[in-house]
XYZ file of N, CA and C in Angstrom:
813
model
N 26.837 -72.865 19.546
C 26.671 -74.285 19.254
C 26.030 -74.458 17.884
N 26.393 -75.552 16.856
C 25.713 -75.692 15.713
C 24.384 -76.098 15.629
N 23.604 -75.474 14.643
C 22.366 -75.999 14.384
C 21.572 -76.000 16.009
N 22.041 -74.673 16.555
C 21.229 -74.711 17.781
C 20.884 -75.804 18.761
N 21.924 -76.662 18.683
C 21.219 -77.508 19.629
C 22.279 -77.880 20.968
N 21.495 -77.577 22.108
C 22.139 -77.627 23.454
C 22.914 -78.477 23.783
N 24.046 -78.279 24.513
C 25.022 -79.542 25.008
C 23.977 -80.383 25.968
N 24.461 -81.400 25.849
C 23.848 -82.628 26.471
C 24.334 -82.468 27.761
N 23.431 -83.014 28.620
C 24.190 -83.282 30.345
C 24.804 -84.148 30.661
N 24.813 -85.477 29.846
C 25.268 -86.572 30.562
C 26.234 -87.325 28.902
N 27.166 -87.816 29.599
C 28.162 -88.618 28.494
C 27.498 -89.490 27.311
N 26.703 -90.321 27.859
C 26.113 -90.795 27.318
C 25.639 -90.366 26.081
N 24.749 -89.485 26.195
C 24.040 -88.924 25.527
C 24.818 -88.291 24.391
N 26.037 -87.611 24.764
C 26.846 -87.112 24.214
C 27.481 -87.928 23.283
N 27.351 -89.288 23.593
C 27.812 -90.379 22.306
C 27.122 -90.550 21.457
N 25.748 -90.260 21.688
C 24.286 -91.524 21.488
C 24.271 -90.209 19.979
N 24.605 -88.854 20.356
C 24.605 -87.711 19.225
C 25.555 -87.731 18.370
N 26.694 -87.769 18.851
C 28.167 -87.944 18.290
C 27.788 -89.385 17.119
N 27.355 -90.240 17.224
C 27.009 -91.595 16.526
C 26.295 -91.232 15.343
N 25.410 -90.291 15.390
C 23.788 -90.024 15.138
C 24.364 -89.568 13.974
N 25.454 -88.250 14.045
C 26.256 -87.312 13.144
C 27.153 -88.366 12.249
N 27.680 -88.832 12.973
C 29.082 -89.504 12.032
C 28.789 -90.328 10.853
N 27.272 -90.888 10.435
C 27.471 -91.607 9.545
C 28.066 -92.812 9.197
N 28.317 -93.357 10.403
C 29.000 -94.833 10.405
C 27.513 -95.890 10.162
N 28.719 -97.142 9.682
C 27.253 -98.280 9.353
C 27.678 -98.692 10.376
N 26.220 -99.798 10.666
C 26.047 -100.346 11.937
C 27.164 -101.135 12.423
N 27.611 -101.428 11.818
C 28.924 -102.386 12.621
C 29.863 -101.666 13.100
N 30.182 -100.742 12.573
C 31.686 -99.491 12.745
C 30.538 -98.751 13.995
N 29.692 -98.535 14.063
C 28.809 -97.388 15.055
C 28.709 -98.252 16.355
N 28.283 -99.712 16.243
C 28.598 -100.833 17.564
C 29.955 -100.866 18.117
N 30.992 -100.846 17.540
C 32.185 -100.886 18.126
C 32.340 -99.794 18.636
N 32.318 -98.640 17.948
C 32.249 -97.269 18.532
C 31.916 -96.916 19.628
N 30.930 -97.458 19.900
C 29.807 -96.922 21.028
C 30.494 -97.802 21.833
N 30.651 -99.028 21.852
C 31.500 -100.011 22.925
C 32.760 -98.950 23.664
N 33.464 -98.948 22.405
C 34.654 -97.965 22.839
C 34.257 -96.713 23.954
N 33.465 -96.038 23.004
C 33.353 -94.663 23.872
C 32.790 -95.002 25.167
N 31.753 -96.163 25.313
C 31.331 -96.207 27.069
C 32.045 -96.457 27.605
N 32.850 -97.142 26.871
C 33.782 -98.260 28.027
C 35.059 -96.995 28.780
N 35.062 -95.734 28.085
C 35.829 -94.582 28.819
C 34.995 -94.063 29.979
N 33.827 -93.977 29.796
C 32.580 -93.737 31.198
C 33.811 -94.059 32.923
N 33.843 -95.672 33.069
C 34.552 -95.793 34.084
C 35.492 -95.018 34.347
N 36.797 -94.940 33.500
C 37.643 -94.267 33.561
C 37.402 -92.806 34.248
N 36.435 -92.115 33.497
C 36.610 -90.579 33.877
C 35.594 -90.411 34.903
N 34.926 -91.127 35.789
C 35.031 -91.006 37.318
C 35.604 -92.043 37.989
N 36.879 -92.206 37.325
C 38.074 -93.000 38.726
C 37.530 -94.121 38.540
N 37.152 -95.364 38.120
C 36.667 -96.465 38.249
C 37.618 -97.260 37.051
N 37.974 -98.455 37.200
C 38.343 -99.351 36.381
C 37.047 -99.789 35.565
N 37.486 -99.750 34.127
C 37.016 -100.775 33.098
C 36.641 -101.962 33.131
N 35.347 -102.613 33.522
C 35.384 -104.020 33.449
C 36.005 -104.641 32.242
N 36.497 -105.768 31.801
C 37.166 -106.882 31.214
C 36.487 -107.946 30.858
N 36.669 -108.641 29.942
C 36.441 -110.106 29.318
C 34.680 -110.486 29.869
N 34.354 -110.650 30.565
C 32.920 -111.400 30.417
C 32.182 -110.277 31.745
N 33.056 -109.795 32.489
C 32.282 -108.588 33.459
C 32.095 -107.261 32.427
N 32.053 -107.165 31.411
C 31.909 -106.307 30.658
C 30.800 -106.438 29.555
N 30.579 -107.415 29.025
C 29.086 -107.555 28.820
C 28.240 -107.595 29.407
N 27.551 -106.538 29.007
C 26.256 -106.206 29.584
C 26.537 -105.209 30.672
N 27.624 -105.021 30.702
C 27.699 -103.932 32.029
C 27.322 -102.783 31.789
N 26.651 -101.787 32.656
C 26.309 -100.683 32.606
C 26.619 -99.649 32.649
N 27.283 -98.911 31.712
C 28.438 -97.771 32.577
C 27.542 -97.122 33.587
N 28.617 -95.939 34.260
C 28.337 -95.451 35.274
C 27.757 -94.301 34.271
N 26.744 -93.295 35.276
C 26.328 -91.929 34.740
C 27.190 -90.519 34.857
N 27.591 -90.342 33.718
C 28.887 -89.186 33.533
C 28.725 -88.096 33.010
N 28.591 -86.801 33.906
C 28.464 -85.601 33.389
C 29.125 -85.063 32.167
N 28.618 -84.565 30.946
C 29.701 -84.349 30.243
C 30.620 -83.237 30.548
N 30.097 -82.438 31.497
C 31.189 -81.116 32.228
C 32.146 -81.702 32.551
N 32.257 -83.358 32.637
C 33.746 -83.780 33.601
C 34.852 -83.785 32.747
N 34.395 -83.680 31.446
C 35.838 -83.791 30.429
C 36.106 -82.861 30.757
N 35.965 -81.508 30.713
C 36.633 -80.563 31.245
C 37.294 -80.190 32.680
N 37.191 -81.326 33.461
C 37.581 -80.968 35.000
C 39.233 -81.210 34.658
N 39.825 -80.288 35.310
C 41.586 -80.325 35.021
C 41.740 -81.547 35.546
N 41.336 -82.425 36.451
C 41.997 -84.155 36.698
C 41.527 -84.834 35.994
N 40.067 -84.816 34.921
C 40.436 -85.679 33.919
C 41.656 -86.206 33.290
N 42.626 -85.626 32.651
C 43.574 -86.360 31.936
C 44.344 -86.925 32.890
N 44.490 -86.438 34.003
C 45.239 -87.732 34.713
C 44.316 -89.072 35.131
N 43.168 -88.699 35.050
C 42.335 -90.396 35.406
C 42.889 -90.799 34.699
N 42.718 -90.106 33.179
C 42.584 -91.090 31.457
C 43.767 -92.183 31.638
N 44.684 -91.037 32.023
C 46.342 -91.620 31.340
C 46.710 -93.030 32.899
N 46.279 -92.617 33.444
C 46.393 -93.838 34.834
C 45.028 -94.843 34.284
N 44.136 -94.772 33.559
C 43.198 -95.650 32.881
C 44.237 -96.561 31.782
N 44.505 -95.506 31.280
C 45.278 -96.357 29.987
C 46.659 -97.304 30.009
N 47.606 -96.894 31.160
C 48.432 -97.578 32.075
C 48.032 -99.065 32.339
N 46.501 -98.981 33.173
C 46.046 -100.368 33.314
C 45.521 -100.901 32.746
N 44.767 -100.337 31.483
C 44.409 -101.254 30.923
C 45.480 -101.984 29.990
N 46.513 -100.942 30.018
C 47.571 -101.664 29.115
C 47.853 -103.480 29.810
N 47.571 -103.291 30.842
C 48.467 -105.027 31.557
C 47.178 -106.122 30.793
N 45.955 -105.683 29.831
C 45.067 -106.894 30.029
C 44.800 -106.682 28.729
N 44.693 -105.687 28.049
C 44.283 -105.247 26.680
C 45.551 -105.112 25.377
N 45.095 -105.723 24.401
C 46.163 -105.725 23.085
C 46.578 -104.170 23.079
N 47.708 -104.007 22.737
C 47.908 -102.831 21.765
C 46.885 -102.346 20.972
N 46.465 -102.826 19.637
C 45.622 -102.784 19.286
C 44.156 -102.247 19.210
N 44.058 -103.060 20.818
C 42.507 -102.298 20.748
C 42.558 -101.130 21.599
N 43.694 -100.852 22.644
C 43.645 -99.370 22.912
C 44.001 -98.332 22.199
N 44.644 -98.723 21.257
C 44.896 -98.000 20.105
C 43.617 -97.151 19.466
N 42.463 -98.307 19.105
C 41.007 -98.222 18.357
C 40.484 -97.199 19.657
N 40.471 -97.703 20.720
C 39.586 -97.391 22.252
C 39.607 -95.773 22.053
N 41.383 -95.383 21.976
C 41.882 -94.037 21.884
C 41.355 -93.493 20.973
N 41.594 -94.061 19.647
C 40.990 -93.250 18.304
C 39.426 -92.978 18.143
N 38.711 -93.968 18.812
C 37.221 -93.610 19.024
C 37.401 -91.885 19.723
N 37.851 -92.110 20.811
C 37.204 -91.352 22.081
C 37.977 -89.889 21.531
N 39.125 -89.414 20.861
C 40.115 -88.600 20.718
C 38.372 -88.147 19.137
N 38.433 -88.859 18.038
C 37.201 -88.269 17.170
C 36.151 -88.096 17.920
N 35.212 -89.038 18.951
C 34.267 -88.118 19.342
C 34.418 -86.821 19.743
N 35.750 -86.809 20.780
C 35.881 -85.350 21.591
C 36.381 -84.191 20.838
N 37.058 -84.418 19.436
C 37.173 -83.368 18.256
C 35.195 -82.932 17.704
N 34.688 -83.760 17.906
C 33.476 -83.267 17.192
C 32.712 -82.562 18.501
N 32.367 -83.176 19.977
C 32.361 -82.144 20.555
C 32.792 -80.964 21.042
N 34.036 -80.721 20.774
C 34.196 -79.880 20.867
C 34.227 -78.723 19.650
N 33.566 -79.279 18.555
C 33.550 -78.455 17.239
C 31.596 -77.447 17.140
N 31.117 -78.597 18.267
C 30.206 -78.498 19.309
C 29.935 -77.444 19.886
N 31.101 -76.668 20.521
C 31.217 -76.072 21.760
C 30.839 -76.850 23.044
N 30.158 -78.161 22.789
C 29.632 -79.115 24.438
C 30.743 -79.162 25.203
N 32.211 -79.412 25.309
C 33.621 -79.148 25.548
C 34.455 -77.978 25.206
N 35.214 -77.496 26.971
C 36.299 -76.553 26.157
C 37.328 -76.800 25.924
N 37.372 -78.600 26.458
C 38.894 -78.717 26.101
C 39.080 -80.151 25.646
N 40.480 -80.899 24.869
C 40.146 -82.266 24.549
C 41.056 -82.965 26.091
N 40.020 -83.931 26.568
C 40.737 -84.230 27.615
C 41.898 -85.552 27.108
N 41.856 -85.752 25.778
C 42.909 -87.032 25.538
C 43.743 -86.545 24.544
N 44.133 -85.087 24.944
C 45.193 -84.631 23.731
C 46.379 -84.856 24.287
N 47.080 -85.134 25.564
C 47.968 -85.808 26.061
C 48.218 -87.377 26.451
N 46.861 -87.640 25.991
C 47.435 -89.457 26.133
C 48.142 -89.578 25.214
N 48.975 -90.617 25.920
C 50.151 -91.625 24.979
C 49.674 -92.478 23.997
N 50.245 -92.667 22.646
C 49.615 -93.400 21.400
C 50.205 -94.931 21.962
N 49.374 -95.682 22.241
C 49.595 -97.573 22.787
C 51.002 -97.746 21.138
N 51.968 -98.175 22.100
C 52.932 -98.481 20.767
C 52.629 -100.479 20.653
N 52.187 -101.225 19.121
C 52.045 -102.648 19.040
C 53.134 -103.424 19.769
N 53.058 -104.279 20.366
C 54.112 -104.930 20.215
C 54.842 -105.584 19.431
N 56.177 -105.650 19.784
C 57.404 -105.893 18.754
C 57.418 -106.935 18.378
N 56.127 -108.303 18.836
C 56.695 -109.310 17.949
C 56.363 -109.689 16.591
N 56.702 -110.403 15.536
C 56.682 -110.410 14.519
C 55.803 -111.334 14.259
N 54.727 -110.847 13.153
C 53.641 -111.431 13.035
C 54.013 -112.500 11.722
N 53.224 -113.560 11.558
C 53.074 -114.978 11.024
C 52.921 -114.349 9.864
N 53.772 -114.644 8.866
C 53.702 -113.861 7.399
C 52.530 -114.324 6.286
N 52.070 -115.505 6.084
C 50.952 -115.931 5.216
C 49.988 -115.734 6.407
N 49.306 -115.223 7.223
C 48.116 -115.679 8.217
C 46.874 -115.732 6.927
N 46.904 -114.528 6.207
C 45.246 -115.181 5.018
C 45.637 -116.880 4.370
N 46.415 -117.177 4.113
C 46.336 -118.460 3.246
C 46.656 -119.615 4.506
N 46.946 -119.007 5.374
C 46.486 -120.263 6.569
C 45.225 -120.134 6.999
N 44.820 -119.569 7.011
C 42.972 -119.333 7.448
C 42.473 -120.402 6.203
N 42.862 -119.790 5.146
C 42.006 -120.368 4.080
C 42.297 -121.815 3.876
N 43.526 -122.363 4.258
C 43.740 -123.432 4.088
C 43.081 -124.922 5.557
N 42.344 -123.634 6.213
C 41.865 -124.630 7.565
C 40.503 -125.460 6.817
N 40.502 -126.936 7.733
C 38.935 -127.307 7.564
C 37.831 -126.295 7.907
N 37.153 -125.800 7.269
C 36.253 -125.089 8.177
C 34.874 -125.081 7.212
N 33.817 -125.033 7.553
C 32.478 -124.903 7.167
C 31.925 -123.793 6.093
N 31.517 -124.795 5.366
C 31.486 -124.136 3.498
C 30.873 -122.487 3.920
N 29.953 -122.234 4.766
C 29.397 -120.781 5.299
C 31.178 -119.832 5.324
N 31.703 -120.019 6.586
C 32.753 -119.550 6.709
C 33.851 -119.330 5.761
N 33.739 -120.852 5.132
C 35.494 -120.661 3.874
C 34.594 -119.610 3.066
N 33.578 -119.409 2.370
C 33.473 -118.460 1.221
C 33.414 -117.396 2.026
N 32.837 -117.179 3.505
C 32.891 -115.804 3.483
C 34.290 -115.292 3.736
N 35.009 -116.352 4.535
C 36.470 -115.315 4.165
C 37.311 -115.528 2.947
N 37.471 -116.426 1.658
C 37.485 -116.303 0.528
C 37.285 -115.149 -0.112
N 36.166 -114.478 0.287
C 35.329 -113.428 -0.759
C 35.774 -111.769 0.608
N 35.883 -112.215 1.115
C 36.711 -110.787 1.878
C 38.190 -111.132 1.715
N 38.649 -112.083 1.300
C 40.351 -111.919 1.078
C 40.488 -111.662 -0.137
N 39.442 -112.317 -1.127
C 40.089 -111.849 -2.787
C 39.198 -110.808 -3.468
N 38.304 -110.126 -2.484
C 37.550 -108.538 -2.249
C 38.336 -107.520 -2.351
N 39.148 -107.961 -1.355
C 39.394 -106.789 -0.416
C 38.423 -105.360 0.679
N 37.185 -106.187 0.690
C 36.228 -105.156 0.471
C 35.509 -105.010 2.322
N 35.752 -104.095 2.852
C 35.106 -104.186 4.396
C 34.068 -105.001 4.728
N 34.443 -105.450 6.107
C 33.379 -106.594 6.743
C 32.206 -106.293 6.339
N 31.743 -105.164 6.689
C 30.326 -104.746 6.744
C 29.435 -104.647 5.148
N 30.376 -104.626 4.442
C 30.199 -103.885 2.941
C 29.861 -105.995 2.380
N 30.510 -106.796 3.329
C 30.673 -108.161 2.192
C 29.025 -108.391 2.780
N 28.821 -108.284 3.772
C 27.662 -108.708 4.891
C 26.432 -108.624 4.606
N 26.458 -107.252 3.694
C 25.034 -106.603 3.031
C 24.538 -106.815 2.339
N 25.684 -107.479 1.937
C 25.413 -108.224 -0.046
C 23.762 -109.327 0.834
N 23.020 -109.595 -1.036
C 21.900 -110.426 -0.965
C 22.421 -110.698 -2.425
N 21.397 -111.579 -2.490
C 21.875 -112.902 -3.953
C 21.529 -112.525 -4.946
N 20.949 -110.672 -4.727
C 20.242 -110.461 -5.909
C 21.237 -109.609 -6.361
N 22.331 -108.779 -5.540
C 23.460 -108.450 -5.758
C 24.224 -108.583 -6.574
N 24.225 -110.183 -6.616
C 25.666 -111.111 -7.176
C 25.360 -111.354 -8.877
N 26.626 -110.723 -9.297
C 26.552 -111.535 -10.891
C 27.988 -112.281 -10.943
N 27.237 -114.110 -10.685
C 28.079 -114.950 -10.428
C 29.197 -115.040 -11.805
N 28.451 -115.355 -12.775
C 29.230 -115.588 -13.935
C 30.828 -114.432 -14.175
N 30.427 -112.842 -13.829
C 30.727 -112.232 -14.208
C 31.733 -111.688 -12.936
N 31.697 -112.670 -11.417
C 32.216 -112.597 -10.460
C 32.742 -110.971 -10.034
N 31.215 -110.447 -9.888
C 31.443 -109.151 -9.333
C 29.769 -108.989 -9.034
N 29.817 -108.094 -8.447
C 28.241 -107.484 -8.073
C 27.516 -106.458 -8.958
N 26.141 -106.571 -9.035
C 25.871 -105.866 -10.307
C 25.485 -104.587 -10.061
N 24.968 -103.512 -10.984
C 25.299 -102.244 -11.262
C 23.565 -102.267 -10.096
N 23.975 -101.095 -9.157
C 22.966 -101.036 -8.467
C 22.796 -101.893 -7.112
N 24.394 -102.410 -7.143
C 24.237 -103.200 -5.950
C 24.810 -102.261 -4.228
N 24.657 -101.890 -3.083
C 25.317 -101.379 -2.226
C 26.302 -100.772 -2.597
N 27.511 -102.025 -3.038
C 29.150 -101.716 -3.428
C 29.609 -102.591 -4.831
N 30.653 -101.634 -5.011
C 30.697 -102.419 -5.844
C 32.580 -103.342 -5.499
N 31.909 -104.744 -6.121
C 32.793 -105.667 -5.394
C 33.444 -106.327 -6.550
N 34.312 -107.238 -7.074
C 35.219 -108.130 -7.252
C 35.338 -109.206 -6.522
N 35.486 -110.515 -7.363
C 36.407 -111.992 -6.291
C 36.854 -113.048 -6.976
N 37.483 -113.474 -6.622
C 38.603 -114.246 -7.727
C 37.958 -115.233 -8.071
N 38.730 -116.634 -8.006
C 38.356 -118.422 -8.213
C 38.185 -118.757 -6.922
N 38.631 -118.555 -6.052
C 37.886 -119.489 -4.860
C 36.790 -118.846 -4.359
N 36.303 -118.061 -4.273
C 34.938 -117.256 -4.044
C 33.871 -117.972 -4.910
N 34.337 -117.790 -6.457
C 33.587 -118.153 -7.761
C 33.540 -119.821 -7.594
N 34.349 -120.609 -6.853
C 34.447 -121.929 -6.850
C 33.434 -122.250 -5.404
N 33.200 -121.440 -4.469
C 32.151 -121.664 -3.471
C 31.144 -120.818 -3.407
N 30.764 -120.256 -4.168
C 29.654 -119.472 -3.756
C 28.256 -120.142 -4.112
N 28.615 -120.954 -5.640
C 27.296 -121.635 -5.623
C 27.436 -123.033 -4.894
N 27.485 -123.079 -4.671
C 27.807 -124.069 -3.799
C 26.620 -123.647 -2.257
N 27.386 -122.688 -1.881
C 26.590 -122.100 0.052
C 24.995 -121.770 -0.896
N 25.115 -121.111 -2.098
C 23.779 -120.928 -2.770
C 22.830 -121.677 -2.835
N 23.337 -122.957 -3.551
C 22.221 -123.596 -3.714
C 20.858 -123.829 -3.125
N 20.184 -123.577 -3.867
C 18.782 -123.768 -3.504
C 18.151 -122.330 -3.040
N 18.939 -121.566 -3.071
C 18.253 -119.785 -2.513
C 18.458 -118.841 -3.692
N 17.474 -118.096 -4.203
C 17.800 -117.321 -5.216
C 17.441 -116.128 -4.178
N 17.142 -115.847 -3.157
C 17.069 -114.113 -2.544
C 16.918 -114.009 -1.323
N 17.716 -113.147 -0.861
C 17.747 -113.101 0.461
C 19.521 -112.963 1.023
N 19.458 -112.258 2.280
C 21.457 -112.434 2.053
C 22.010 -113.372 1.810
N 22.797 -113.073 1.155
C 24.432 -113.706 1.052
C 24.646 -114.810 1.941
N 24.977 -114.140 2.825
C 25.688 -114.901 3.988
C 24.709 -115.523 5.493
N 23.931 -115.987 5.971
C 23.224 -116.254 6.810
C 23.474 -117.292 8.010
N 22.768 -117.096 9.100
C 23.013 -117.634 10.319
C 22.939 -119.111 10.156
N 23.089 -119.605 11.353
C 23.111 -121.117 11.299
C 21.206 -121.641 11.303
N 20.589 -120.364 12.397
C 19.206 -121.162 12.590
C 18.532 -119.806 12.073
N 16.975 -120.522 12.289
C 16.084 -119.317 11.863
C 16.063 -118.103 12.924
N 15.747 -117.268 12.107
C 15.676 -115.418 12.427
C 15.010 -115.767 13.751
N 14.395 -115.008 14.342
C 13.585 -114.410 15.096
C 12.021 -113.674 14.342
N 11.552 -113.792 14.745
C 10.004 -113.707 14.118
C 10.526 -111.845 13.942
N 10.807 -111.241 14.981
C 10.881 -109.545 14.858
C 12.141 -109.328 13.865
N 12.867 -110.277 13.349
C 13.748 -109.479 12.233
C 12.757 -108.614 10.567
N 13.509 -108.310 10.116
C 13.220 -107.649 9.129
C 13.113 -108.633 7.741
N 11.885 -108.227 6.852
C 11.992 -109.221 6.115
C 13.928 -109.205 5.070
N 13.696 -107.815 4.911
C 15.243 -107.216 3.871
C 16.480 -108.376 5.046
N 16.293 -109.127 6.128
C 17.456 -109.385 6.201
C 17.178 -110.996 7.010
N 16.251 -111.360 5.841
C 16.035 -113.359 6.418
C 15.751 -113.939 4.814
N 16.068 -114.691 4.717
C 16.374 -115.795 3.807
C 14.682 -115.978 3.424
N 13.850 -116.292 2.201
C 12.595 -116.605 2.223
C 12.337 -117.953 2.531
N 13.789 -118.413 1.767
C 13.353 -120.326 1.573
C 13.757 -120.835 3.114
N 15.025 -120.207 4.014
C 15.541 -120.983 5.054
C 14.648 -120.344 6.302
N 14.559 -118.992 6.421
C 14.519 -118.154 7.274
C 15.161 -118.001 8.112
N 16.339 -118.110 7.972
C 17.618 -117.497 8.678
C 17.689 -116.501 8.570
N 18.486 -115.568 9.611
C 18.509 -114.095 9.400
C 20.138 -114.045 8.659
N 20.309 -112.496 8.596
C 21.434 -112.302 8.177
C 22.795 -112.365 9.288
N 23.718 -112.571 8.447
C 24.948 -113.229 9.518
C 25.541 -111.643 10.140
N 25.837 -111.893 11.228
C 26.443 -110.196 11.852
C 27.704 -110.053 11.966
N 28.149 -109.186 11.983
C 29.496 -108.943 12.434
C 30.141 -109.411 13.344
N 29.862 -109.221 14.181
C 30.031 -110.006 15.865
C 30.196 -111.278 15.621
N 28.941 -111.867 15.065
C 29.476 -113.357 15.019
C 30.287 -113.749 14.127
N 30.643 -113.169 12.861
C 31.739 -113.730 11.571
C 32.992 -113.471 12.597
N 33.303 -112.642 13.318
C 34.510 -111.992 13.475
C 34.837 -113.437 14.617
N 33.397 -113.639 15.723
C 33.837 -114.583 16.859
C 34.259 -115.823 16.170
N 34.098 -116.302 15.183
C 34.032 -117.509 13.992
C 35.211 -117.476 13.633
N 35.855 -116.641 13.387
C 37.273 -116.419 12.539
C 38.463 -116.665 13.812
N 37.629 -115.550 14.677
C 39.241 -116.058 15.977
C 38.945 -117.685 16.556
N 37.902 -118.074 16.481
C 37.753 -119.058 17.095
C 38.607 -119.972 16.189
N 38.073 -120.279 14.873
C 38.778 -120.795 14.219
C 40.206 -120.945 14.294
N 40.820 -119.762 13.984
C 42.287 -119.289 13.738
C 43.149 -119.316 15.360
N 42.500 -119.289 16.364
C 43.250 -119.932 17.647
C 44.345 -120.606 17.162
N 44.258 -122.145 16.508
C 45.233 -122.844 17.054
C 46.139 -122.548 15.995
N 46.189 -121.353 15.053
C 47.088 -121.063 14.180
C 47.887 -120.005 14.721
N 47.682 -119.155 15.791
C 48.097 -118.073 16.409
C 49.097 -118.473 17.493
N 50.360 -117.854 17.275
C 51.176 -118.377 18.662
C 51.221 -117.695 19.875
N 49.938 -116.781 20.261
C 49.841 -116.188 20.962
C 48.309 -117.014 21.986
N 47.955 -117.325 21.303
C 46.624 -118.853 21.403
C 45.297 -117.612 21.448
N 45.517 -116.115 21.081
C 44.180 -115.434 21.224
C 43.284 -115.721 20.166
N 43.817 -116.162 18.912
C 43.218 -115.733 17.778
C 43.285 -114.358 16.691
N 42.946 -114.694 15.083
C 43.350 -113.390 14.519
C 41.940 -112.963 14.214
N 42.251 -111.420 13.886
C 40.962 -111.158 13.582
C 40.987 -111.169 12.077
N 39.118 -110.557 11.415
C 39.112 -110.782 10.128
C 39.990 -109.853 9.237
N 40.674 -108.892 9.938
C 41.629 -108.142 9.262
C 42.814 -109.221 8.748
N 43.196 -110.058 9.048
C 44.124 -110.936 8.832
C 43.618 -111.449 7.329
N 42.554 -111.511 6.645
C 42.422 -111.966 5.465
C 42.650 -110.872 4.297
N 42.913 -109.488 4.793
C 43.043 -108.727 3.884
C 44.166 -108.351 3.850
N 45.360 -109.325 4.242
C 46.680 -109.246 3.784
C 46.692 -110.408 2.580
N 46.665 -109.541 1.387
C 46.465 -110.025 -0.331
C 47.781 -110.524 -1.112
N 48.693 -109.556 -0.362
C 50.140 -109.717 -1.388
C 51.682 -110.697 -1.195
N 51.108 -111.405 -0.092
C 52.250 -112.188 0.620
C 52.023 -113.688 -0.279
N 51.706 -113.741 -1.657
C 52.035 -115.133 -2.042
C 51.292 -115.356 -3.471
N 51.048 -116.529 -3.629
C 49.867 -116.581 -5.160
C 48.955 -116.782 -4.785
N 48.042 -116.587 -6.038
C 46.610 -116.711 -5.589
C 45.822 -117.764 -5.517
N 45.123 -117.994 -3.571
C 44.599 -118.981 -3.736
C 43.915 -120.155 -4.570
């Protein structure tokens, strides 16, 4: 085993390490971890809770010896069957690709001798054909000066959720509509970014970018609340619930798109 350190007993745990290693930022490491528990049920025979029985639910406690039991892969693949009737393409797609990289790294581990999802089936999207402008219909909705710049500035970015999120105002060199030397990332954004940003600004010279509707919580961090509002910083979770909510009644499927939908750049002129 590397760096001497013992396989874990329980699944869990086996994620909580797997996370620890990978180097993901917090938003990519939350979804992750969603993903990988949410296989817990599966590999002792149990269905996946769904839609609102799934927050907050607890997985069950899972030996990590069970990936190796020869009926694992048939739970998996009778898991993935059903969840197909309730779940996008899409996100079993992500669900798979989580759980298939953790179990390459344990087993690089030695904690596993075998990958129990090297025979699942890859979720194929479905065939219907997606709404060809969806970024310039987003952008063209009424929606609240917070929201239009932040997806403005992730559509004419191009730059990951998490990466626009981090930004603070001390970041930004407005004039020069890019972020300055020493900032997280380095970013780009066109005229409609540059046409709202001072705008959501006004009146704050430090503190994030992008911020909640109300004040922080007394236990946030000062690096991520506003001095003048004391709002905390805006999260992932909620920009993303903001965007489908929004974009519902533009979707002919009535789920909503996600914020990946703004980083389709090349389907027209520029906003």
């Amino acid at each position: 085993m590397s760096e001497g350190q013992a396989a874990p007993v329980e699944y869990g745990v086996a994620v909580d390490r797997y996370l620890a290693a990978a180097g993901l930022g917090p938003a990519s490491s939350r979804i992750y971890r969603i993903s990988l528990l949410g296989w817990a049920w599966p590999l002792v025979g149990r269905r996946t809770p769904t839609g609102r029985a799934r927050r907050g639910a607890r997985p069950p406690a899972v030996p990590l010896s069970l990936l190796d039991d020869p009926e694992t892969p048939e739970r998996l693949r009778r898991a993935m069957t059903d969840r197909s009737t309730t779940a996008r393409p899409t996100t079993l797609v992500r669900e798979l690709a989580c759980f298939r990289a953790a179990a390459a790294w344990w087993l690089s581990q030695s904690w596993i001798t075998m990958d129990p999802a090297r025979d699942l089936a890859q979720p194929l999207p479905a065939a219907s054909p997606r709404p060809p402008d969806r970024a310039r219909a987003a952008l063209a909705l009424r929606a609240p000066l917070r929201e239009l710049t932040f997806w403005y500035f992730l559509h004419e970015s191009g730059a990951p959720v998490e990466h626009v999120l981090t930004l603070d105002i001390a970041h930004l060199d407005l004039p020069g509509r890019r972020t300055r030397p020493g900032a997280p990332t380095r970013l780009a954004w066109g005229e409609g970014t540059a046409r709202l940003l001072p705008l959501l600004l006004a009146g704050r010279t430090a503190g994030p970018v992008f911020v909640t509707a109300r004040r922080a919580p007394a236990t946030t961090p000062p690096a991520d609340r506003c001095p003048v509002t004391g709002r905390g910083r805006l999260s992932y979770r909620r920009a993303a619930e903001l965007f489908t909510a929004a974009t519902r009644p533009l979707d002919p499927s009535g789920h909503g798109w996600t914020l990946l939908a703004l980083r389709e750049r090349d389907r027209g002129a520029t906003p």
